[in-house]
XYZ file of C-alpha atoms in Angstrom:
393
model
C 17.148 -3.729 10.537
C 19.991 -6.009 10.163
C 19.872 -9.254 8.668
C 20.453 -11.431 12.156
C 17.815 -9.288 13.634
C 14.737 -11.615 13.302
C 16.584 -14.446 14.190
C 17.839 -13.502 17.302
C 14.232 -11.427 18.328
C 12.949 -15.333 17.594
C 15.714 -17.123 19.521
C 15.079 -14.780 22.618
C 11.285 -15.194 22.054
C 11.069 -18.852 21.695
C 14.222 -20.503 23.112
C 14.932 -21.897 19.408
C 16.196 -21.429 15.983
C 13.973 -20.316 13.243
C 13.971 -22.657 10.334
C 12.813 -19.849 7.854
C 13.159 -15.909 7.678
C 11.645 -13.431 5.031
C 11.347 -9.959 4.858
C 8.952 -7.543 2.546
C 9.376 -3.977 2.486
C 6.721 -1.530 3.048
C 5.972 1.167 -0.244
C 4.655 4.533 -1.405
C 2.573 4.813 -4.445
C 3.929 8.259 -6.516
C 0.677 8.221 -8.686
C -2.761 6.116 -8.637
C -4.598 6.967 -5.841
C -7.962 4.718 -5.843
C -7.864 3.297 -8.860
C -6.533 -0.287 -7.853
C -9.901 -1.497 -6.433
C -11.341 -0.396 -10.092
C -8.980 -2.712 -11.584
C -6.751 0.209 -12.920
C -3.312 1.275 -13.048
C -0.703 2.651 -10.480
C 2.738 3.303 -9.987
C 4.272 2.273 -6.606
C 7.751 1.879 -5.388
C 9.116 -0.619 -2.461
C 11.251 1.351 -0.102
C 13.976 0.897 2.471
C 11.438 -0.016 5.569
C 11.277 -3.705 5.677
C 9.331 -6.193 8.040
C 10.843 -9.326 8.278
C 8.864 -12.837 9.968
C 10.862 -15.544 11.720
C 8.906 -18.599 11.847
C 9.553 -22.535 12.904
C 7.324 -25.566 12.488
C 5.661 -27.374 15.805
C 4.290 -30.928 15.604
C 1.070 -30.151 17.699
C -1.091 -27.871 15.748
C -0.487 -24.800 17.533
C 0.047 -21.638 16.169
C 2.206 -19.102 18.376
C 2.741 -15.370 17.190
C 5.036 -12.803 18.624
C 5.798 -9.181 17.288
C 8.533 -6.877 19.233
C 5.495 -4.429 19.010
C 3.451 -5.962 21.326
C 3.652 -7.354 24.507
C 1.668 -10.756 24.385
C 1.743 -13.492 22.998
C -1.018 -14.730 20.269
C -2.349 -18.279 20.349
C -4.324 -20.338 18.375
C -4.818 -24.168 18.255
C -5.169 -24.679 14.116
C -5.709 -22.578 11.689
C -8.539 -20.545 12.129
C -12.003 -19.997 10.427
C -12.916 -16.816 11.768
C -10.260 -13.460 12.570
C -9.185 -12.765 16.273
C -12.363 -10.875 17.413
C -9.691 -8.917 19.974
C -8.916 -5.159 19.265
C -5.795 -5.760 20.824
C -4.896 -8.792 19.115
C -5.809 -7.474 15.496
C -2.776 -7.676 14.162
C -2.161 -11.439 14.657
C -4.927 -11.584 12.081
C -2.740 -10.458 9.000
C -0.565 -12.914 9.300
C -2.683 -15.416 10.232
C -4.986 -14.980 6.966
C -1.760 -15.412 5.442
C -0.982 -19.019 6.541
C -5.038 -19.893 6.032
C -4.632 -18.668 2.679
C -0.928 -20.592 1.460
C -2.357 -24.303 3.185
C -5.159 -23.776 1.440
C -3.784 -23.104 -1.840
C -0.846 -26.041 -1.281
C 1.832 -23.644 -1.021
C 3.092 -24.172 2.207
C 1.059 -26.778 4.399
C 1.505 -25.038 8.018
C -1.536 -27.391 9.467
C 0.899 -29.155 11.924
C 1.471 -25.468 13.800
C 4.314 -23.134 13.698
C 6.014 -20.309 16.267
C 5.834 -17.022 13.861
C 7.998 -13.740 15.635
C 7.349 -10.064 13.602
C 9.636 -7.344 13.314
C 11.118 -4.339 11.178
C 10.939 -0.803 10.758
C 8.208 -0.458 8.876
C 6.029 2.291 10.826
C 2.279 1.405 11.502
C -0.454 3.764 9.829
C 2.086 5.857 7.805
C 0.608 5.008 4.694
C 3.916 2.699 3.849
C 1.554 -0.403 3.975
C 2.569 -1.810 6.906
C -0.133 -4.114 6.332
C 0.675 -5.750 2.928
C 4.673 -6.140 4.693
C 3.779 -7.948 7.062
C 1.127 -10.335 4.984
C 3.693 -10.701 2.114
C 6.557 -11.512 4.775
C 4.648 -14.100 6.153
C 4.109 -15.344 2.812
C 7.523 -16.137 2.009
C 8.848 -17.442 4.982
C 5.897 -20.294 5.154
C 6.974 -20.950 1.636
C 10.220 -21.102 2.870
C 9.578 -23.854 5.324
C 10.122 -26.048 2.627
C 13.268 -27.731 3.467
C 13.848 -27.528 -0.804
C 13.873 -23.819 -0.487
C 17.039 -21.900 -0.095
C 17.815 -18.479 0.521
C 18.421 -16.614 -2.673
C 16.218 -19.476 -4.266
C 13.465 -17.719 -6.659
C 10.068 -17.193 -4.872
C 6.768 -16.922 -6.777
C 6.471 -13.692 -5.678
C 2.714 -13.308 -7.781
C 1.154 -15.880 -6.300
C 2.419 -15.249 -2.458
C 1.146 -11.632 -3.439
C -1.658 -13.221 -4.458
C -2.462 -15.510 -1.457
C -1.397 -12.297 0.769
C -4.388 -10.177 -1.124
C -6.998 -12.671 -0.712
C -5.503 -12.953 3.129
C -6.523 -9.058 3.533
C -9.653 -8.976 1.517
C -11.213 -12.850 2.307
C -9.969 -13.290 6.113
C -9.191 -9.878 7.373
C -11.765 -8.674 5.398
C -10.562 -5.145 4.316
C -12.003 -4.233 0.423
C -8.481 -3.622 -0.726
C -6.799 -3.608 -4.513
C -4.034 -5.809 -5.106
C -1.587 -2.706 -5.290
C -0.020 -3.501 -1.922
C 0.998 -6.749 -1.467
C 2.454 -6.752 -5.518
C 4.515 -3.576 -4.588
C 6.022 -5.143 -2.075
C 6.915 -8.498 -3.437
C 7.919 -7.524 -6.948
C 9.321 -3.705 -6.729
C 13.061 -3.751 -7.185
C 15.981 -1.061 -6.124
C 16.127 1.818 -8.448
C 12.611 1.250 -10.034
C 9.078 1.994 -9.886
C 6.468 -0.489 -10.854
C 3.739 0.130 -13.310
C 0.639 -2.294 -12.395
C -1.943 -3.051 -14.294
C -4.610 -4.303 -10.864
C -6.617 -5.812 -13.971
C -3.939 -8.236 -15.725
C -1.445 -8.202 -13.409
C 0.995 -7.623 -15.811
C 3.998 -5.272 -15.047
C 6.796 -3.118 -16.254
C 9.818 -1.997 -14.507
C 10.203 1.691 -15.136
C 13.582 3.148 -13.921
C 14.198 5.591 -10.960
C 17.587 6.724 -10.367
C 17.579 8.645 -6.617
C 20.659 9.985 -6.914
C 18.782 13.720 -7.219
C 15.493 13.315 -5.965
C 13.739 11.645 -2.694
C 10.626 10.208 -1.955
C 9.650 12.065 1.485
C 6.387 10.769 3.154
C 5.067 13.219 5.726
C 2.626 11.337 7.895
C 0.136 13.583 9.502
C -0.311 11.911 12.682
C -4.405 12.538 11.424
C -7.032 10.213 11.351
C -10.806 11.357 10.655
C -13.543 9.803 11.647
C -14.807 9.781 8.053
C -11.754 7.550 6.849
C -13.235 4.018 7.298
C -16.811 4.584 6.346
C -15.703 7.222 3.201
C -13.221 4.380 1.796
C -15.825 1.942 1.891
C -18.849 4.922 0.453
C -16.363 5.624 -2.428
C -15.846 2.044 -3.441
C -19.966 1.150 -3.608
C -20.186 4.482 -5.134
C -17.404 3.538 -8.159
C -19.628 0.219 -8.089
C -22.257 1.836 -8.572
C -21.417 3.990 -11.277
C -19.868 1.279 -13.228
C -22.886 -0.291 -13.246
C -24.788 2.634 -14.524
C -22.196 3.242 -17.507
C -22.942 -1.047 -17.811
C -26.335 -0.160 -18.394
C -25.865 2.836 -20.468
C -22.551 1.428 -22.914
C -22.600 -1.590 -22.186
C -18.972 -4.147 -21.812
C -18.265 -1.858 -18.449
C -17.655 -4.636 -15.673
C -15.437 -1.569 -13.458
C -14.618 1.744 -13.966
C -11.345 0.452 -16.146
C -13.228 -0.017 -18.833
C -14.205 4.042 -19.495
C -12.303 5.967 -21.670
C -12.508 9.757 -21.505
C -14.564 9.792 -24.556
C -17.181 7.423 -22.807
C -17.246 9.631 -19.737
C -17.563 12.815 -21.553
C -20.248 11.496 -24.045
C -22.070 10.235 -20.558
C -21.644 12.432 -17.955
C -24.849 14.079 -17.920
C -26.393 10.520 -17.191
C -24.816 10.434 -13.719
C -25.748 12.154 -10.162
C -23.385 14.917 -9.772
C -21.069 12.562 -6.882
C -20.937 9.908 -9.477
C -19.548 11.912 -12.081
C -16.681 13.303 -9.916
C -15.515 9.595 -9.158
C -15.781 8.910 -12.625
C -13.854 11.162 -13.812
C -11.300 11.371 -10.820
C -10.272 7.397 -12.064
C -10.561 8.127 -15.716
C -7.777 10.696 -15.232
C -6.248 9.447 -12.672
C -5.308 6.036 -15.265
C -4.437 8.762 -17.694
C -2.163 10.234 -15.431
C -0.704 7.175 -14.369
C 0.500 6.129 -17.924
C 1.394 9.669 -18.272
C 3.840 9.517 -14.742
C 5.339 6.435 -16.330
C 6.275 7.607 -19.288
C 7.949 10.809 -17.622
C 10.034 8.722 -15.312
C 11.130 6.616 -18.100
C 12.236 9.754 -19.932
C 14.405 10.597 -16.035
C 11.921 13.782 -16.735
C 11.275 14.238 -12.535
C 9.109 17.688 -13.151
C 6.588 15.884 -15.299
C 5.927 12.861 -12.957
C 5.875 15.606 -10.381
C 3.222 17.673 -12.369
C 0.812 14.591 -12.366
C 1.440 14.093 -8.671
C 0.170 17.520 -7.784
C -3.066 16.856 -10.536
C -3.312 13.518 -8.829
C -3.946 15.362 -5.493
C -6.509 17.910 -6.671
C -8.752 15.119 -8.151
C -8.262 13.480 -5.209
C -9.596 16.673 -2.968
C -12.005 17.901 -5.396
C -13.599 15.068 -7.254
C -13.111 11.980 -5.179
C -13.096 14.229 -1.852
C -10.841 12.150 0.110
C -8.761 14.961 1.346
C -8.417 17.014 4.727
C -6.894 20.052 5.383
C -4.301 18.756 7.316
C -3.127 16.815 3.664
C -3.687 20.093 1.548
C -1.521 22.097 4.219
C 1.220 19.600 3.715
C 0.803 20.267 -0.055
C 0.194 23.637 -0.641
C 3.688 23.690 1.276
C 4.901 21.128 -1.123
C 3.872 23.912 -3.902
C 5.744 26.765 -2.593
C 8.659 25.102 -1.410
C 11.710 25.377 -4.109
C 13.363 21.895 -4.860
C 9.925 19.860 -4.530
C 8.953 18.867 -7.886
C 5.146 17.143 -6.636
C 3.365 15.992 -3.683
C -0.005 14.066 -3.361
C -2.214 12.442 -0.455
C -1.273 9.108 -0.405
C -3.544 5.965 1.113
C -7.368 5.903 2.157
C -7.771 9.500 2.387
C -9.327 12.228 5.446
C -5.793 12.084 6.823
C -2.682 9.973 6.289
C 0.160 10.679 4.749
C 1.653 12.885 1.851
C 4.114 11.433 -0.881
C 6.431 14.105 -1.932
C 9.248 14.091 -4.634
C 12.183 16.254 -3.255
C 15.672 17.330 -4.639
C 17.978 15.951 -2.279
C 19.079 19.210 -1.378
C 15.875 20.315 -0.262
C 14.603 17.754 1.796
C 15.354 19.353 5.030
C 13.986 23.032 3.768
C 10.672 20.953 3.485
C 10.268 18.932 6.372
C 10.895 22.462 8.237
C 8.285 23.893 6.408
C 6.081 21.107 6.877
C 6.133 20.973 10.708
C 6.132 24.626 11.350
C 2.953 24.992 9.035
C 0.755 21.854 10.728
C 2.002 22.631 14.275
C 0.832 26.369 13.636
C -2.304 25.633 11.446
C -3.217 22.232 12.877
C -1.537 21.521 15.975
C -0.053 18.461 14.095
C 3.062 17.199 14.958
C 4.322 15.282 11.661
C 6.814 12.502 10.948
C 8.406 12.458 8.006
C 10.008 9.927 6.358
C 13.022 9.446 3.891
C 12.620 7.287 1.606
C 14.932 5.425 -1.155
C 13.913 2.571 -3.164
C 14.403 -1.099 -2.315
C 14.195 -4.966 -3.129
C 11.151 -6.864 -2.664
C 10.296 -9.801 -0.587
C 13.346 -12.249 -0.069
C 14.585 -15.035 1.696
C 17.392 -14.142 4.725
């Protein structure tokens, strides 16, 4: 996606120039899997998929949204209360949480109506958080309404990140961590991003590509168990937390239990809750761990925790499908691939995988011959290098 792009989808669209243009790029997360919505750590990356959002003010309330995915038109008259109750209109709701969220918090006042045109290259439902693009995309453009704004200006990337979380989880309504929407606004080219979904704070941790890819293999697989597991797993971690509340005392999520806790507890939990106990205590562990590896440019150790990552994730938090094992056990016996996880929700989705660049199309071989013989799954796979966050065009 150039950088004209947006503008001209929007001049073709709506006969006019846009007045403000963002983009947010979509992102993988190389270790961390569930452990955001327990207020714990994880370690995504921002790569070189963006969405980008055109928008222009109106004087008459109206709210008009386009995306060069669909064919029609969205329109509301205000900002809205309640989400777009229309299956095929769904998507309109993302961004629209968006611009309920930013008036309401004064950082862009959008209540006299805008024209708002979508589009990128960010793939829908390929675990690249198409989702938390587009919101933080939208985010930055209002704010750039703002005829003080320039492009290149500095954006306050946490709070639009912010205002685009409470967007997904308050308007759209989706029980999401805050993983998402910070990877894509704050990750930077040739990093990874340690996040503490707690504090909030940060650190930059360096990844050089130059040897290794990120390769997400999107199964093309979506279980019927996907929606209604994500949500079972996060009243189960609730639940648990407050059991080890009750038990220790000080525990308000699932952050605050060591290994030492856990262990000295266990026996005090059903046998489910102790596998999702233990699945985020190590999974924080392993986190840390992953960071500290790629600090060191030590790509077999970050790849090690990837592949332990994956088997807590199948075994103890039992979020996996075989269609995500296949792609892994390939990962495994594949030479050049250093780690590969499930990535996302869970009971399909996509894989992350960290390749030597040499390998990468050994792997995606492999990949498609084993799912289209053992699955009759047709992947896509994706290449991935790291990128910018959310900016101004």
């Amino acid at each position: 996606m150039t950088a004209g792009e947006p503008r001209a989808a929007f001049s073709e669209a709506y006969g006019r120039t846009p007045t403000a243009v963002a983009s947010a790029p979509g992102r993988v997360n190389l270790v961390g899997g569930h452990t955001d919505y327990n207020e714990g750590l994880v370690l995504p990356m921002a790569v070189d998929l963006r969405t980008a959002v055109a928008l222009a003010p109106r004087d008459d309330g109206r709210i008009r949204l386009r995306s060069t995915e669909f064919a029609d038109e969205v329109v509301v008259d205000g900002l809205p209360d309640d989400p777009i109750d229309d299956r095929d209109d769904s998507w309109a709701n993302y961004p629209l949480g968006v611009l309920v969220e930013l008036d309401a918090a004064g950082l862009a006042p959008v209540g006299d109506g805008l024209d708002l045109l979508v589009t990128g290259d960010v793939p829908q439902g390929a675990g690249l958080s198409s989702s938390a693009a587009l919101e933080v995309a939208t985010a930055a453009a209002a704010y750039g309404l703002d005829p003080g704004v320039e492009t290149g200006t500095d954006l306050p990337k946490g709070r639009l990140a912010e205002a685009a979380w409470r967007a997904e989880t308050g308007f759209v309504g989706l029980d999401c961590g805050i993983m998402d929407q910070y990877a894509s606004a704050l990750c930077r080219a040739d990093e990874a991003l340690f996040l503490d979904c707690r504090s909030r704070e940060t650190e930059r941790v360096p990844f050089p590509d130059d040897d290794y890819r990120v390769v997400v293999v999107d199964t093309r697989v979506e279980h019927e168990l996907a929606a209604s597991a994500y949500n079972d797993r996060v009243a189960e971690c609730r639940e648990a937390a407050e059991r080890l509340n009750d038990l220790l005392g000080g525990v308000d999520t699932l952050r605050d239990v060591d290994r030492d806790d856990f262990l000295a507890h266990a026996d005090h939990l059903s046998a489910p809750l102790r596998r999702r106990v233990r699945h985020v205590v190590t999974e924080n562990e392993r986190v840390r761990a992953a960071a500290a590896a790629l600090s060191a440019g030590d790509f077999d150790a970050v790849g090690d925790r990837m592949y332990e990552s994956h088997a807590s994730l199948r075994d103890d938090y039992e979020v996996s499908c075989r269609e995500l094992d296949a792609v892994v056990d390939v990962a495994w016996t594949t030479d050049g691939v250093v780690g590969a996880r499930m990535t996302g929700g869970g009971f399909g989705g996509s894989v992350v995988a960290l390749v030597a660049a040499d390998a990468v199309d050994e792997f995606s071989a492999r990949v498609d011959r084993a799912l289209s013989e053992e699955a009759d799954v047709h992947p896509r796979t994706f290449v991935c290098a790291s990128a910018e966050g959310v900016r101004l065009e």
